[in-house]
Coordinates of C-alpha atoms in Angstrom, one line a residue:
A1192 CA -38.6 55.6 13.7
A1193 CA -34.8 54.8 13.5
R1194 CA -35.1 55.0 17.2
Y1195 CA -37.3 54.0 20.0
V1196 CA -37.7 55.5 23.2
E1197 CA -38.2 52.9 26.5
K1198 CA -39.8 55.0 28.9
F1199 CA -40.0 52.4 31.3
N1200 CA -36.6 52.2 31.8
L1201 CA -36.7 55.4 33.8
L1202 CA -40.3 54.9 35.4
Q1203 CA -39.1 51.8 37.1
W1204 CA -37.2 54.2 39.3
P1205 CA -39.7 55.6 41.5
D1206 CA -36.9 58.4 42.7
R1207 CA -35.6 59.0 39.2
T1208 CA -38.9 59.7 38.2
A1209 CA -39.6 61.8 40.9
E1210 CA -36.7 63.9 40.4
I1211 CA -37.6 64.5 37.1
C1212 CA -41.2 65.4 37.6
A1213 CA -40.1 67.8 40.2
R1214 CA -38.5 69.7 37.4
L1215 CA -41.6 69.5 35.4
A1216 CA -43.7 71.0 38.0
E1217 CA -41.6 73.5 38.9
A1218 CA -41.8 74.8 35.2
A1219 CA -45.5 73.9 35.3
R1220 CA -46.5 75.6 38.7
G1221 CA -47.2 79.1 37.2
L1222 CA -50.2 77.2 35.3
E1223 CA -52.2 76.8 38.4
A1224 CA -53.4 73.5 37.7
E1225 CA -56.1 71.8 40.0
T1226 CA -55.7 68.3 38.8
V1227 CA -53.3 66.7 36.4
A1228 CA -54.4 63.7 33.6
G1229 CA -52.1 61.7 32.1
P1230 CA -53.4 59.1 29.2
T1231 CA -52.5 55.4 29.9
T1232 CA -50.1 53.6 30.2
G1233 CA -46.7 55.7 31.2
G1234 CA -48.8 59.0 32.0
V1235 CA -50.5 57.6 34.4
I1236 CA -47.3 56.9 36.4
L1237 CA -46.2 60.8 35.5
A1238 CA -49.5 62.4 36.2
Y1239 CA -49.7 61.1 39.9
E1240 CA -46.1 61.8 40.3
M1241 CA -46.4 65.5 39.2
A1242 CA -49.8 65.6 40.9
R1243 CA -48.1 64.4 44.0
Q1244 CA -45.4 67.4 43.6
L1245 CA -47.8 70.1 42.9
G1246 CA -50.5 69.0 45.8
V1247 CA -53.4 68.3 43.3
R1248 CA -55.0 65.0 42.7
G1249 CA -54.2 63.0 39.7
I1250 CA -56.7 61.3 37.2
I1251 CA -56.3 58.9 33.9
A1252 CA -57.8 59.4 30.2
E1253 CA -58.2 55.8 29.4
R1254 CA -58.8 54.6 25.6
R1255 CA -62.4 54.8 25.1
P1256 CA -63.8 51.1 25.2
D1257 CA -66.7 51.8 22.1
G1258 CA -64.3 53.9 19.6
P1259 CA -61.1 55.8 18.8
G1260 CA -60.0 59.1 21.4
R1261 CA -59.9 58.7 25.5
A1262 CA -62.1 59.3 27.9
I1263 CA -62.1 60.7 31.7
Q1264 CA -63.6 57.4 33.2
R1265 CA -63.8 55.6 36.6
D1266 CA -66.3 58.3 38.1
F1267 CA -63.5 60.8 38.1
R1268 CA -65.1 64.2 37.4
L1269 CA -64.1 67.5 36.7
S1270 CA -65.7 71.1 37.9
P1271 CA -66.4 73.4 34.9
G1272 CA -63.5 75.0 33.8
E1273 CA -61.3 73.1 36.5
R1274 CA -57.6 73.7 35.3
V1275 CA -56.0 70.7 34.6
L1276 CA -52.0 69.9 33.3
I1277 CA -51.7 67.2 31.0
A1278 CA -48.6 65.0 31.9
D1279 CA -47.7 62.2 29.4
D1280 CA -44.3 60.0 28.5
V1281 CA -42.8 60.4 25.0
V1282 CA -44.4 62.7 22.4
T1283 CA -44.0 61.9 18.6
S1284 CA -47.1 62.7 16.7
G1285 CA -48.7 64.1 19.9
G1286 CA -51.8 61.7 19.3
S1287 CA -52.3 60.4 23.2
V1288 CA -52.3 64.2 24.1
H1289 CA -54.7 65.5 21.6
D1290 CA -56.7 63.0 23.0
T1291 CA -56.3 63.7 26.6
I1292 CA -57.2 67.3 25.9
E1293 CA -60.1 66.4 24.1
A1294 CA -61.2 64.5 26.9
V1295 CA -60.3 67.1 29.4
R1296 CA -62.5 69.2 27.6
E1297 CA -65.5 66.6 27.0
A1298 CA -65.4 66.3 31.1
G1299 CA -65.6 69.9 31.5
G1300 CA -61.9 70.9 32.4
E1301 CA -59.8 73.2 31.2
P1302 CA -56.0 72.1 29.8
V1303 CA -53.7 74.6 30.8
G1304 CA -50.8 73.1 30.0
V1305 CA -48.4 69.7 28.5
T1306 CA -45.6 68.1 30.3
V1307 CA -43.7 65.1 28.8
L1308 CA -40.6 63.3 29.7
V1309 CA -39.5 63.3 25.9
D1310 CA -40.0 65.7 22.9
R1311 CA -39.4 63.3 19.7
S1312 CA -41.5 65.2 17.8
S1313 CA -38.9 67.5 16.5
G1314 CA -41.0 70.7 17.8
R1315 CA -43.5 69.5 15.6
A1316 CA -46.2 68.8 18.4
D1317 CA -48.5 72.0 19.3
F1318 CA -50.9 71.6 21.5
G1319 CA -52.0 75.3 21.7
L1320 CA -50.8 75.2 24.8
P1321 CA -47.5 75.8 27.4
F1322 CA -45.3 72.6 27.0
F1323 CA -42.8 71.8 28.8
A1324 CA -40.7 68.5 28.1
A1325 CA -37.8 67.3 30.2
A1326 CA -35.5 66.2 27.2
T1327 CA -35.8 67.0 23.5
L1328 CA -34.7 64.1 21.3
E1329 CA -34.1 64.2 17.4
I1330 CA -35.2 61.1 15.8
E1331 CA -36.2 60.8 12.2
S1332 CA -39.5 59.0 12.0
W1333 CA -41.6 57.9 9.2
E1334 CA -45.2 57.0 8.0
P1335 CA -45.0 53.2 8.1
A1336 CA -45.4 52.9 4.2
D1337 CA -42.3 55.5 4.2
C1338 CA -40.0 53.5 6.3
P1339 CA -36.4 53.2 4.6
L1340 CA -35.5 50.2 7.0
C1341 CA -38.6 48.1 6.3
P1342 CA -37.2 47.0 2.8
K1343 CA -33.5 46.7 4.0
G1344 CA -34.9 44.0 6.4
V1345 CA -33.8 46.2 9.6
P1346 CA -34.7 44.5 12.7
L1347 CA -37.1 46.4 15.0
T1348 CA -34.6 46.5 18.6
I1349 CA -35.9 48.1 21.8
T1350 CA -32.7 48.9 23.8

């Protein structure tokens, strides 16, 4: 991509993170989530703050140690049909959110919606669930082989 969104510039400030999570929690309140799940790394912080705002518990979807995807681990348990809201930091392709949705389903839960700080998918992310973003950014991105910046030697700069 031509630009990178560094979520930790926000997440390092608990009060600001709480303020944005309050807006997302209010938008998702009608989904009646019983639990909020977030993928490691930034999604964990957001899941716990969203859970606090909603008065429910927060859990983690971690990378599988034995292969691709994510799993609900560390003795977290979901009751059959437990309503789970997914919280993540930045959506580009939606891979970590899709993996978290699948992990929730594998654990017996029912994903009911997705919240993110930033949607930079240009509206392409489709999770088949209600989707709430605190901000939407139009940032052009490419597959690595198609990057027009690489042949020009443009360095990656994180701001």
